[in-house]
């Protein structure tokens, strides 16, 4: 059904809103104050609202969709409609939308999402993956031959679903009562459990809590026994014991992983993002039950759809 088809727009909403100019200004203020909206999307939304200023409030939804229909880029259409839907729930815009409008809007969002994902699936495999082609067993063998902090780092990304660069500030605790800062992540040595609070889009998701892989637990225990410290990963520099209780930055973590793989895998520079893709190639719906893959996805903080499309595109 077309976004501007008559089926969803026959019934006119019965509302009594304040002066339309003030109404548009309040919508703009809501958009501009929302820190989760990217600047480019804010500009697009404000531009559309400027074009709407001559319309009657009863026609705002219909005219808004016409303008979106005239936007050429599919990703822009999808992004704008998503934000429109989100903002509508927070403002008086919700008052001028019928149930049919809302249904039509969600169908449009899904249609554009499907188009975007369809295009992604047609793309060529990641160039870095093609250049650094490797099989998962090579990564497992690498972990087994490494020692010290390098072994621990690679184990975190090979023996269990690889997160992004979120192990940079994992504080060692003995009890969950010690969790007191939502800007840090934690590893409980007694329960052998990770609690990840600070990660990409953490404001939109529940904390990530999962049991460490048994092999990872053994490596962590050995490492902590040899070098007691505050954080799981610290900036290891020979002869500088003062750094033992420091954490590291996400960039340090990413560069260290790349350096390890480049050094031990014939110059192949395999970063965290590539490790995540290789993991999906080894652990997907073609190789594991749905429930297990879904658990992996929760730890990696991406959807089943994203994981499968990435797998089919690259492998």
PDB file of C-alpha atoms in Angstrom:
ATOM      1  CA  UNK A   1       0.000   0.000   0.000  1.00  0.00           C
ATOM      2  CA  UNK A   2       1.335   3.437  -0.902  1.00  0.00           C
ATOM      3  CA  UNK A   3       2.321   5.723   1.884  1.00  0.00           C
ATOM      4  CA  UNK A   4      -0.072   8.289   0.546  1.00  0.00           C
ATOM      5  CA  UNK A   5      -2.822   5.871  -0.426  1.00  0.00           C
ATOM      6  CA  UNK A   6      -6.347   6.893   0.504  1.00  0.00           C
ATOM      7  CA  UNK A   7      -7.056   3.770   2.528  1.00  0.00           C
ATOM      8  CA  UNK A   8      -5.241   5.010   5.613  1.00  0.00           C
ATOM      9  CA  UNK A   9      -6.218   8.655   5.334  1.00  0.00           C
ATOM     10  CA  UNK A  10      -9.983   8.873   4.740  1.00  0.00           C
ATOM     11  CA  UNK A  11     -10.961   9.648   8.312  1.00  0.00           C
ATOM     12  CA  UNK A  12     -10.029  13.152   9.488  1.00  0.00           C
ATOM     13  CA  UNK A  13      -8.903  13.425  13.093  1.00  0.00           C
ATOM     14  CA  UNK A  14     -11.100  15.495  15.355  1.00  0.00           C
ATOM     15  CA  UNK A  15      -8.746  17.606  17.419  1.00  0.00           C
ATOM     16  CA  UNK A  16      -8.480  21.163  18.592  1.00  0.00           C
ATOM     17  CA  UNK A  17      -4.811  22.134  18.621  1.00  0.00           C
ATOM     18  CA  UNK A  18      -3.132  25.438  19.375  1.00  0.00           C
ATOM     19  CA  UNK A  19      -1.991  27.708  16.546  1.00  0.00           C
ATOM     20  CA  UNK A  20      -0.192  25.626  13.929  1.00  0.00           C
ATOM     21  CA  UNK A  21       2.987  27.736  13.864  1.00  0.00           C
ATOM     22  CA  UNK A  22       3.445  27.215  17.599  1.00  0.00           C
ATOM     23  CA  UNK A  23       2.707  23.548  17.105  1.00  0.00           C
ATOM     24  CA  UNK A  24       5.481  23.195  14.488  1.00  0.00           C
ATOM     25  CA  UNK A  25       7.892  25.084  16.751  1.00  0.00           C
ATOM     26  CA  UNK A  26       7.159  22.719  19.635  1.00  0.00           C
ATOM     27  CA  UNK A  27       7.832  19.742  17.349  1.00  0.00           C
ATOM     28  CA  UNK A  28      11.146  21.269  16.264  1.00  0.00           C
ATOM     29  CA  UNK A  29      12.130  21.864  19.878  1.00  0.00           C
ATOM     30  CA  UNK A  30      11.384  18.236  20.709  1.00  0.00           C
ATOM     31  CA  UNK A  31      13.510  17.051  17.781  1.00  0.00           C
ATOM     32  CA  UNK A  32      16.442  19.370  18.479  1.00  0.00           C
ATOM     33  CA  UNK A  33      16.522  18.468  22.176  1.00  0.00           C
ATOM     34  CA  UNK A  34      16.637  14.732  21.487  1.00  0.00           C
ATOM     35  CA  UNK A  35      20.310  13.719  21.802  1.00  0.00           C
ATOM     36  CA  UNK A  36      19.667  10.301  20.245  1.00  0.00           C
ATOM     37  CA  UNK A  37      18.823  11.842  16.861  1.00  0.00           C
ATOM     38  CA  UNK A  38      21.766  12.300  14.499  1.00  0.00           C
ATOM     39  CA  UNK A  39      22.413  15.848  13.261  1.00  0.00           C
ATOM     40  CA  UNK A  40      21.736  14.898   9.641  1.00  0.00           C
ATOM     41  CA  UNK A  41      18.357  13.431  10.606  1.00  0.00           C
ATOM     42  CA  UNK A  42      17.527  16.556  12.627  1.00  0.00           C
ATOM     43  CA  UNK A  43      18.225  18.703   9.581  1.00  0.00           C
ATOM     44  CA  UNK A  44      15.999  16.516   7.394  1.00  0.00           C
ATOM     45  CA  UNK A  45      13.163  16.590   9.919  1.00  0.00           C
ATOM     46  CA  UNK A  46      13.387  20.352  10.395  1.00  0.00           C
ATOM     47  CA  UNK A  47      13.436  20.881   6.629  1.00  0.00           C
ATOM     48  CA  UNK A  48      10.289  18.815   6.254  1.00  0.00           C
ATOM     49  CA  UNK A  49       8.558  20.668   9.076  1.00  0.00           C
ATOM     50  CA  UNK A  50       9.450  24.005   7.444  1.00  0.00           C
ATOM     51  CA  UNK A  51       7.723  22.830   4.278  1.00  0.00           C
ATOM     52  CA  UNK A  52       4.697  21.815   6.326  1.00  0.00           C
ATOM     53  CA  UNK A  53       4.222  25.227   7.895  1.00  0.00           C
ATOM     54  CA  UNK A  54       1.557  26.275   5.395  1.00  0.00           C
ATOM     55  CA  UNK A  55      -0.582  23.184   5.911  1.00  0.00           C
ATOM     56  CA  UNK A  56      -3.518  22.818   8.240  1.00  0.00           C
ATOM     57  CA  UNK A  57      -2.789  20.676  11.317  1.00  0.00           C
ATOM     58  CA  UNK A  58      -5.409  18.139  10.233  1.00  0.00           C
ATOM     59  CA  UNK A  59      -3.412  17.391   7.090  1.00  0.00           C
ATOM     60  CA  UNK A  60       0.063  17.276   8.650  1.00  0.00           C
ATOM     61  CA  UNK A  61       0.399  13.482   8.610  1.00  0.00           C
ATOM     62  CA  UNK A  62      -0.735  13.121   5.003  1.00  0.00           C
ATOM     63  CA  UNK A  63       1.484  15.927   3.753  1.00  0.00           C
ATOM     64  CA  UNK A  64       4.456  14.696   5.775  1.00  0.00           C
ATOM     65  CA  UNK A  65       4.230  11.314   4.073  1.00  0.00           C
ATOM     66  CA  UNK A  66       4.023  12.950   0.660  1.00  0.00           C
ATOM     67  CA  UNK A  67       7.263  14.755   1.369  1.00  0.00           C
ATOM     68  CA  UNK A  68       8.902  11.530   2.536  1.00  0.00           C
ATOM     69  CA  UNK A  69       7.706   9.849  -0.674  1.00  0.00           C
ATOM     70  CA  UNK A  70       9.607  12.528  -2.603  1.00  0.00           C
ATOM     71  CA  UNK A  71      12.828  11.855  -0.667  1.00  0.00           C
ATOM     72  CA  UNK A  72      15.067   9.779  -2.948  1.00  0.00           C
ATOM     73  CA  UNK A  73      17.352   8.002  -0.495  1.00  0.00           C
ATOM     74  CA  UNK A  74      15.760   4.880   1.015  1.00  0.00           C
ATOM     75  CA  UNK A  75      17.837   5.084   4.191  1.00  0.00           C
ATOM     76  CA  UNK A  76      16.739   8.686   4.693  1.00  0.00           C
ATOM     77  CA  UNK A  77      13.096   7.698   4.265  1.00  0.00           C
ATOM     78  CA  UNK A  78      13.486   4.924   6.835  1.00  0.00           C
ATOM     79  CA  UNK A  79      15.371   7.077   9.334  1.00  0.00           C
ATOM     80  CA  UNK A  80      12.912   9.980   9.063  1.00  0.00           C
ATOM     81  CA  UNK A  81       9.853   7.761   9.435  1.00  0.00           C
ATOM     82  CA  UNK A  82      11.333   6.007  12.447  1.00  0.00           C
ATOM     83  CA  UNK A  83      11.975   9.332  14.141  1.00  0.00           C
ATOM     84  CA  UNK A  84       8.578  10.648  13.114  1.00  0.00           C
ATOM     85  CA  UNK A  85       6.992   7.630  14.786  1.00  0.00           C
ATOM     86  CA  UNK A  86       9.086   8.082  17.933  1.00  0.00           C
ATOM     87  CA  UNK A  87       8.437  11.823  18.184  1.00  0.00           C
ATOM     88  CA  UNK A  88       4.712  11.372  17.552  1.00  0.00           C
ATOM     89  CA  UNK A  89       4.445   9.362  20.752  1.00  0.00           C
ATOM     90  CA  UNK A  90       5.984  12.209  22.779  1.00  0.00           C
ATOM     91  CA  UNK A  91       4.083  15.158  21.291  1.00  0.00           C
ATOM     92  CA  UNK A  92       0.648  16.387  20.229  1.00  0.00           C
ATOM     93  CA  UNK A  93       1.377  14.959  16.802  1.00  0.00           C
ATOM     94  CA  UNK A  94      -0.063  11.758  18.219  1.00  0.00           C
ATOM     95  CA  UNK A  95      -3.445  13.483  18.534  1.00  0.00           C
ATOM     96  CA  UNK A  96      -3.826  13.989  14.785  1.00  0.00           C
ATOM     97  CA  UNK A  97      -3.038  10.390  13.849  1.00  0.00           C
ATOM     98  CA  UNK A  98      -5.735   7.759  13.466  1.00  0.00           C
ATOM     99  CA  UNK A  99      -5.205   4.049  14.152  1.00  0.00           C
ATOM    100  CA  UNK A 100      -5.099   3.536  10.392  1.00  0.00           C
ATOM    101  CA  UNK A 101      -2.369   6.215  10.148  1.00  0.00           C
ATOM    102  CA  UNK A 102      -0.277   4.429  12.748  1.00  0.00           C
ATOM    103  CA  UNK A 103      -0.665   1.074  11.008  1.00  0.00           C
ATOM    104  CA  UNK A 104       0.253   2.634   7.679  1.00  0.00           C
ATOM    105  CA  UNK A 105       3.314   4.259   9.232  1.00  0.00           C
ATOM    106  CA  UNK A 106       4.587   0.973  10.703  1.00  0.00           C
ATOM    107  CA  UNK A 107       4.046  -0.804   7.369  1.00  0.00           C
ATOM    108  CA  UNK A 108       6.055   1.905   5.621  1.00  0.00           C
ATOM    109  CA  UNK A 109       8.896   1.623   8.148  1.00  0.00           C
ATOM    110  CA  UNK A 110       9.011  -2.151   7.696  1.00  0.00           C
ATOM    111  CA  UNK A 111       8.926  -1.857   3.899  1.00  0.00           C
ATOM    112  CA  UNK A 112      11.868   0.549   3.815  1.00  0.00           C
ATOM    113  CA  UNK A 113      13.740  -1.614   6.332  1.00  0.00           C
ATOM    114  CA  UNK A 114      13.257  -4.650   4.084  1.00  0.00           C
ATOM    115  CA  UNK A 115      14.493  -2.664   1.066  1.00  0.00           C
ATOM    116  CA  UNK A 116      17.602  -1.509   2.921  1.00  0.00           C
ATOM    117  CA  UNK A 117      18.416  -5.010   4.133  1.00  0.00           C
ATOM    118  CA  UNK A 118      17.801  -6.388   0.665  1.00  0.00           C
ATOM    119  CA  UNK A 119      20.367  -3.973  -0.741  1.00  0.00           C
ATOM    120  CA  UNK A 120      22.850  -4.871   2.002  1.00  0.00           C
ATOM    121  CA  UNK A 121      22.520  -8.546   1.144  1.00  0.00           C
ATOM    122  CA  UNK A 122      23.504  -7.777  -2.477  1.00  0.00           C
ATOM    123  CA  UNK A 123      26.712  -5.994  -1.525  1.00  0.00           C
ATOM    124  CA  UNK A 124      30.115  -7.509  -2.137  1.00  0.00           C
ATOM    125  CA  UNK A 125      31.820  -9.231   0.796  1.00  0.00           C
ATOM    126  CA  UNK A 126      33.910  -7.067   3.090  1.00  0.00           C
ATOM    127  CA  UNK A 127      37.245  -6.320   1.343  1.00  0.00           C
ATOM    128  CA  UNK A 128      39.238  -6.756   4.547  1.00  0.00           C
ATOM    129  CA  UNK A 129      37.684 -10.191   5.077  1.00  0.00           C
ATOM    130  CA  UNK A 130      38.612 -11.252   1.558  1.00  0.00           C
ATOM    131  CA  UNK A 131      42.179 -10.009   2.034  1.00  0.00           C
ATOM    132  CA  UNK A 132      42.597 -11.621   5.475  1.00  0.00           C
ATOM    133  CA  UNK A 133      40.834 -14.879   4.753  1.00  0.00           C
ATOM    134  CA  UNK A 134      41.101 -17.275   7.663  1.00  0.00           C
ATOM    135  CA  UNK A 135      39.292 -20.239   9.185  1.00  0.00           C
ATOM    136  CA  UNK A 136      38.069 -20.237  12.786  1.00  0.00           C
ATOM    137  CA  UNK A 137      40.313 -23.143  13.800  1.00  0.00           C
ATOM    138  CA  UNK A 138      43.355 -20.935  13.128  1.00  0.00           C
ATOM    139  CA  UNK A 139      42.089 -18.429  15.696  1.00  0.00           C
ATOM    140  CA  UNK A 140      41.535 -21.207  18.249  1.00  0.00           C
ATOM    141  CA  UNK A 141      45.084 -22.488  17.649  1.00  0.00           C
ATOM    142  CA  UNK A 142      46.388 -18.945  18.076  1.00  0.00           C
ATOM    143  CA  UNK A 143      44.780 -18.583  21.515  1.00  0.00           C
ATOM    144  CA  UNK A 144      46.239 -21.907  22.594  1.00  0.00           C
ATOM    145  CA  UNK A 145      49.806 -20.888  21.784  1.00  0.00           C
ATOM    146  CA  UNK A 146      49.658 -17.346  23.202  1.00  0.00           C
ATOM    147  CA  UNK A 147      50.620 -16.458  26.785  1.00  0.00           C
ATOM    148  CA  UNK A 148      49.917 -13.718  29.316  1.00  0.00           C
ATOM    149  CA  UNK A 149      47.626 -10.784  28.578  1.00  0.00           C
ATOM    150  CA  UNK A 150      47.587 -11.508  24.825  1.00  0.00           C
ATOM    151  CA  UNK A 151      46.158 -14.981  25.509  1.00  0.00           C
ATOM    152  CA  UNK A 152      43.433 -13.533  27.759  1.00  0.00           C
ATOM    153  CA  UNK A 153      42.509 -10.859  25.222  1.00  0.00           C
ATOM    154  CA  UNK A 154      42.136 -13.277  22.322  1.00  0.00           C
ATOM    155  CA  UNK A 155      40.303 -15.831  24.478  1.00  0.00           C
ATOM    156  CA  UNK A 156      37.627 -13.227  25.254  1.00  0.00           C
ATOM    157  CA  UNK A 157      36.966 -12.865  21.513  1.00  0.00           C
ATOM    158  CA  UNK A 158      37.416 -16.444  20.344  1.00  0.00           C
ATOM    159  CA  UNK A 159      36.165 -18.787  23.081  1.00  0.00           C
ATOM    160  CA  UNK A 160      32.871 -16.909  23.562  1.00  0.00           C
ATOM    161  CA  UNK A 161      30.627 -14.622  21.461  1.00  0.00           C
ATOM    162  CA  UNK A 162      32.830 -11.584  20.717  1.00  0.00           C
ATOM    163  CA  UNK A 163      31.530  -8.283  21.985  1.00  0.00           C
ATOM    164  CA  UNK A 164      32.756  -4.977  20.572  1.00  0.00           C
ATOM    165  CA  UNK A 165      35.627  -3.175  22.360  1.00  0.00           C
ATOM    166  CA  UNK A 166      33.706  -3.391  25.642  1.00  0.00           C
ATOM    167  CA  UNK A 167      36.284  -5.268  27.730  1.00  0.00           C
ATOM    168  CA  UNK A 168      38.398  -2.127  28.092  1.00  0.00           C
ATOM    169  CA  UNK A 169      37.040  -1.304  31.560  1.00  0.00           C
ATOM    170  CA  UNK A 170      35.956  -4.551  33.221  1.00  0.00           C
ATOM    171  CA  UNK A 171      36.370  -4.266  36.973  1.00  0.00           C
ATOM    172  CA  UNK A 172      37.086  -7.432  38.963  1.00  0.00           C
ATOM    173  CA  UNK A 173      34.560  -7.983  41.771  1.00  0.00           C
ATOM    174  CA  UNK A 174      33.770 -10.681  44.328  1.00  0.00           C
ATOM    175  CA  UNK A 175      30.119  -9.778  44.835  1.00  0.00           C
ATOM    176  CA  UNK A 176      27.438  -8.099  42.720  1.00  0.00           C
ATOM    177  CA  UNK A 177      26.938  -5.563  45.523  1.00  0.00           C
ATOM    178  CA  UNK A 178      30.198  -4.015  44.319  1.00  0.00           C
ATOM    179  CA  UNK A 179      28.538  -2.913  41.080  1.00  0.00           C
ATOM    180  CA  UNK A 180      28.313   0.835  41.670  1.00  0.00           C
ATOM    181  CA  UNK A 181      29.117   2.583  38.387  1.00  0.00           C
ATOM    182  CA  UNK A 182      27.073   2.219  35.207  1.00  0.00           C
ATOM    183  CA  UNK A 183      29.996   3.598  33.188  1.00  0.00           C
ATOM    184  CA  UNK A 184      32.020   0.454  33.875  1.00  0.00           C
ATOM    185  CA  UNK A 185      31.655  -3.252  33.217  1.00  0.00           C
ATOM    186  CA  UNK A 186      32.258  -6.084  35.671  1.00  0.00           C
ATOM    187  CA  UNK A 187      33.479  -9.647  36.059  1.00  0.00           C
ATOM    188  CA  UNK A 188      32.445 -11.540  39.189  1.00  0.00           C
ATOM    189  CA  UNK A 189      35.158 -14.103  39.971  1.00  0.00           C
ATOM    190  CA  UNK A 190      32.835 -16.104  42.234  1.00  0.00           C
ATOM    191  CA  UNK A 191      29.841 -16.404  39.901  1.00  0.00           C
ATOM    192  CA  UNK A 192      32.104 -16.381  36.790  1.00  0.00           C
ATOM    193  CA  UNK A 193      29.710 -13.883  35.252  1.00  0.00           C
ATOM    194  CA  UNK A 194      30.169 -10.767  33.132  1.00  0.00           C
ATOM    195  CA  UNK A 195      27.894  -7.759  33.681  1.00  0.00           C
ATOM    196  CA  UNK A 196      28.229  -5.308  30.796  1.00  0.00           C
ATOM    197  CA  UNK A 197      26.639  -1.904  31.451  1.00  0.00           C
ATOM    198  CA  UNK A 198      28.683   0.404  29.203  1.00  0.00           C
ATOM    199  CA  UNK A 199      28.467  -0.535  25.516  1.00  0.00           C
ATOM    200  CA  UNK A 200      27.253   0.809  22.179  1.00  0.00           C
ATOM    201  CA  UNK A 201      23.578   1.873  22.419  1.00  0.00           C
ATOM    202  CA  UNK A 202      23.502   0.880  26.093  1.00  0.00           C
ATOM    203  CA  UNK A 203      20.803   3.521  26.635  1.00  0.00           C
ATOM    204  CA  UNK A 204      18.476   1.510  24.387  1.00  0.00           C
ATOM    205  CA  UNK A 205      19.170  -2.006  25.681  1.00  0.00           C
ATOM    206  CA  UNK A 206      19.122  -3.951  28.910  1.00  0.00           C
ATOM    207  CA  UNK A 207      22.505  -4.697  30.555  1.00  0.00           C
ATOM    208  CA  UNK A 208      24.293  -7.674  28.993  1.00  0.00           C
ATOM    209  CA  UNK A 209      24.810 -10.398  31.590  1.00  0.00           C
ATOM    210  CA  UNK A 210      26.334 -13.761  30.680  1.00  0.00           C
ATOM    211  CA  UNK A 211      28.455 -16.620  32.050  1.00  0.00           C
ATOM    212  CA  UNK A 212      32.071 -16.654  30.949  1.00  0.00           C
ATOM    213  CA  UNK A 213      33.148 -19.593  28.803  1.00  0.00           C
ATOM    214  CA  UNK A 214      34.817 -22.321  30.907  1.00  0.00           C
ATOM    215  CA  UNK A 215      38.125 -21.941  29.068  1.00  0.00           C
ATOM    216  CA  UNK A 216      37.980 -18.179  29.576  1.00  0.00           C
ATOM    217  CA  UNK A 217      37.360 -18.703  33.319  1.00  0.00           C
ATOM    218  CA  UNK A 218      40.526 -20.820  33.629  1.00  0.00           C
ATOM    219  CA  UNK A 219      42.605 -18.233  31.776  1.00  0.00           C
ATOM    220  CA  UNK A 220      41.198 -15.386  33.901  1.00  0.00           C
ATOM    221  CA  UNK A 221      41.853 -17.275  37.157  1.00  0.00           C
ATOM    222  CA  UNK A 222      45.451 -18.003  36.159  1.00  0.00           C
ATOM    223  CA  UNK A 223      46.006 -14.409  35.059  1.00  0.00           C
ATOM    224  CA  UNK A 224      44.575 -12.917  38.278  1.00  0.00           C
ATOM    225  CA  UNK A 225      46.629 -15.314  40.396  1.00  0.00           C
ATOM    226  CA  UNK A 226      49.815 -14.274  38.607  1.00  0.00           C
ATOM    227  CA  UNK A 227      48.908 -10.563  38.552  1.00  0.00           C
ATOM    228  CA  UNK A 228      46.242  -9.457  41.087  1.00  0.00           C
ATOM    229  CA  UNK A 229      44.660  -6.227  39.838  1.00  0.00           C
ATOM    230  CA  UNK A 230      41.597  -4.000  39.723  1.00  0.00           C
ATOM    231  CA  UNK A 231      40.656  -4.439  36.047  1.00  0.00           C
ATOM    232  CA  UNK A 232      40.562  -7.523  33.858  1.00  0.00           C
ATOM    233  CA  UNK A 233      42.565  -5.854  31.095  1.00  0.00           C
ATOM    234  CA  UNK A 234      45.365  -3.451  31.991  1.00  0.00           C
ATOM    235  CA  UNK A 235      47.942  -1.621  29.817  1.00  0.00           C
ATOM    236  CA  UNK A 236      50.755  -4.141  30.017  1.00  0.00           C
ATOM    237  CA  UNK A 237      54.112  -2.430  29.577  1.00  0.00           C
ATOM    238  CA  UNK A 238      57.211  -4.329  30.675  1.00  0.00           C
ATOM    239  CA  UNK A 239      58.764  -2.807  33.791  1.00  0.00           C
ATOM    240  CA  UNK A 240      55.864  -0.474  34.580  1.00  0.00           C
ATOM    241  CA  UNK A 241      54.066  -2.101  37.503  1.00  0.00           C
ATOM    242  CA  UNK A 242      52.330   1.222  38.291  1.00  0.00           C
ATOM    243  CA  UNK A 243      49.946   0.545  35.401  1.00  0.00           C
ATOM    244  CA  UNK A 244      48.615  -2.726  36.814  1.00  0.00           C
ATOM    245  CA  UNK A 245      45.516  -1.162  38.364  1.00  0.00           C
ATOM    246  CA  UNK A 246      44.683   0.988  35.320  1.00  0.00           C
ATOM    247  CA  UNK A 247      42.076   0.135  32.723  1.00  0.00           C
ATOM    248  CA  UNK A 248      42.531   0.687  28.984  1.00  0.00           C
ATOM    249  CA  UNK A 249      40.697   2.587  26.253  1.00  0.00           C
ATOM    250  CA  UNK A 250      38.555   0.906  23.561  1.00  0.00           C
ATOM    251  CA  UNK A 251      41.174   2.020  21.010  1.00  0.00           C
ATOM    252  CA  UNK A 252      43.954   0.340  22.989  1.00  0.00           C
ATOM    253  CA  UNK A 253      41.929  -2.870  23.000  1.00  0.00           C
ATOM    254  CA  UNK A 254      41.231  -2.722  19.261  1.00  0.00           C
ATOM    255  CA  UNK A 255      44.836  -1.921  18.327  1.00  0.00           C
ATOM    256  CA  UNK A 256      46.194  -4.647  20.611  1.00  0.00           C
ATOM    257  CA  UNK A 257      43.946  -7.286  19.002  1.00  0.00           C
ATOM    258  CA  UNK A 258      45.076  -6.176  15.527  1.00  0.00           C
ATOM    259  CA  UNK A 259      48.726  -6.281  16.566  1.00  0.00           C
ATOM    260  CA  UNK A 260      48.392  -9.802  17.987  1.00  0.00           C
ATOM    261  CA  UNK A 261      46.798 -11.208  14.835  1.00  0.00           C
ATOM    262  CA  UNK A 262      49.178  -9.376  12.530  1.00  0.00           C
ATOM    263  CA  UNK A 263      52.184 -10.680  14.464  1.00  0.00           C
ATOM    264  CA  UNK A 264      51.090 -14.314  14.711  1.00  0.00           C
ATOM    265  CA  UNK A 265      48.974 -14.855  11.569  1.00  0.00           C
ATOM    266  CA  UNK A 266      51.411 -14.027   8.766  1.00  0.00           C
ATOM    267  CA  UNK A 267      50.641 -10.326   8.688  1.00  0.00           C
ATOM    268  CA  UNK A 268      46.857 -10.714   8.607  1.00  0.00           C
ATOM    269  CA  UNK A 269      45.354  -7.710  10.366  1.00  0.00           C
ATOM    270  CA  UNK A 270      42.161  -9.098  11.935  1.00  0.00           C
ATOM    271  CA  UNK A 271      40.431  -6.573  14.158  1.00  0.00           C
ATOM    272  CA  UNK A 272      37.496  -6.908  16.533  1.00  0.00           C
ATOM    273  CA  UNK A 273      34.909  -6.261  13.831  1.00  0.00           C
ATOM    274  CA  UNK A 274      36.393  -9.008  11.645  1.00  0.00           C
ATOM    275  CA  UNK A 275      36.491 -11.420  14.601  1.00  0.00           C
ATOM    276  CA  UNK A 276      32.769 -10.806  15.109  1.00  0.00           C
ATOM    277  CA  UNK A 277      32.095 -11.603  11.464  1.00  0.00           C
ATOM    278  CA  UNK A 278      34.214 -14.760  11.559  1.00  0.00           C
ATOM    279  CA  UNK A 279      32.356 -15.863  14.682  1.00  0.00           C
ATOM    280  CA  UNK A 280      29.023 -15.467  12.858  1.00  0.00           C
ATOM    281  CA  UNK A 281      30.420 -17.502   9.968  1.00  0.00           C
ATOM    282  CA  UNK A 282      31.123 -20.333  12.408  1.00  0.00           C
ATOM    283  CA  UNK A 283      28.004 -19.905  14.573  1.00  0.00           C
ATOM    284  CA  UNK A 284      24.804 -19.291  12.612  1.00  0.00           C
ATOM    285  CA  UNK A 285      21.447 -20.884  11.863  1.00  0.00           C
ATOM    286  CA  UNK A 286      23.122 -23.262   9.415  1.00  0.00           C
ATOM    287  CA  UNK A 287      25.362 -24.649  12.162  1.00  0.00           C
ATOM    288  CA  UNK A 288      23.523 -24.185  15.487  1.00  0.00           C
ATOM    289  CA  UNK A 289      19.973 -24.297  16.927  1.00  0.00           C
ATOM    290  CA  UNK A 290      17.998 -21.054  16.867  1.00  0.00           C
ATOM    291  CA  UNK A 291      18.011 -20.702  20.682  1.00  0.00           C
ATOM    292  CA  UNK A 292      21.804 -20.894  20.879  1.00  0.00           C
ATOM    293  CA  UNK A 293      22.316 -18.389  18.072  1.00  0.00           C
ATOM    294  CA  UNK A 294      19.833 -16.037  19.747  1.00  0.00           C
ATOM    295  CA  UNK A 295      21.864 -16.190  22.974  1.00  0.00           C
ATOM    296  CA  UNK A 296      25.017 -15.370  21.000  1.00  0.00           C
ATOM    297  CA  UNK A 297      23.234 -12.407  19.418  1.00  0.00           C
ATOM    298  CA  UNK A 298      22.252 -11.000  22.815  1.00  0.00           C
ATOM    299  CA  UNK A 299      25.884 -11.000  23.951  1.00  0.00           C
ATOM    300  CA  UNK A 300      27.064  -9.501  20.656  1.00  0.00           C
ATOM    301  CA  UNK A 301      24.230  -6.958  20.846  1.00  0.00           C
ATOM    302  CA  UNK A 302      22.876  -7.381  17.342  1.00  0.00           C
ATOM    303  CA  UNK A 303      19.719  -8.911  15.906  1.00  0.00           C
ATOM    304  CA  UNK A 304      19.278 -12.359  14.387  1.00  0.00           C
ATOM    305  CA  UNK A 305      18.502 -10.627  11.097  1.00  0.00           C
ATOM    306  CA  UNK A 306      21.727  -8.626  11.158  1.00  0.00           C
ATOM    307  CA  UNK A 307      23.806 -11.683  11.996  1.00  0.00           C
ATOM    308  CA  UNK A 308      22.335 -13.857   9.241  1.00  0.00           C
ATOM    309  CA  UNK A 309      22.558 -11.160   6.567  1.00  0.00           C
ATOM    310  CA  UNK A 310      26.187 -10.518   7.513  1.00  0.00           C
ATOM    311  CA  UNK A 311      26.895 -14.241   7.248  1.00  0.00           C
ATOM    312  CA  UNK A 312      25.250 -14.646   3.831  1.00  0.00           C
ATOM    313  CA  UNK A 313      26.924 -11.499   2.464  1.00  0.00           C
ATOM    314  CA  UNK A 314      30.455 -12.336   3.566  1.00  0.00           C
ATOM    315  CA  UNK A 315      30.569 -16.118   3.620  1.00  0.00           C
TER     316      UNK A 315
END
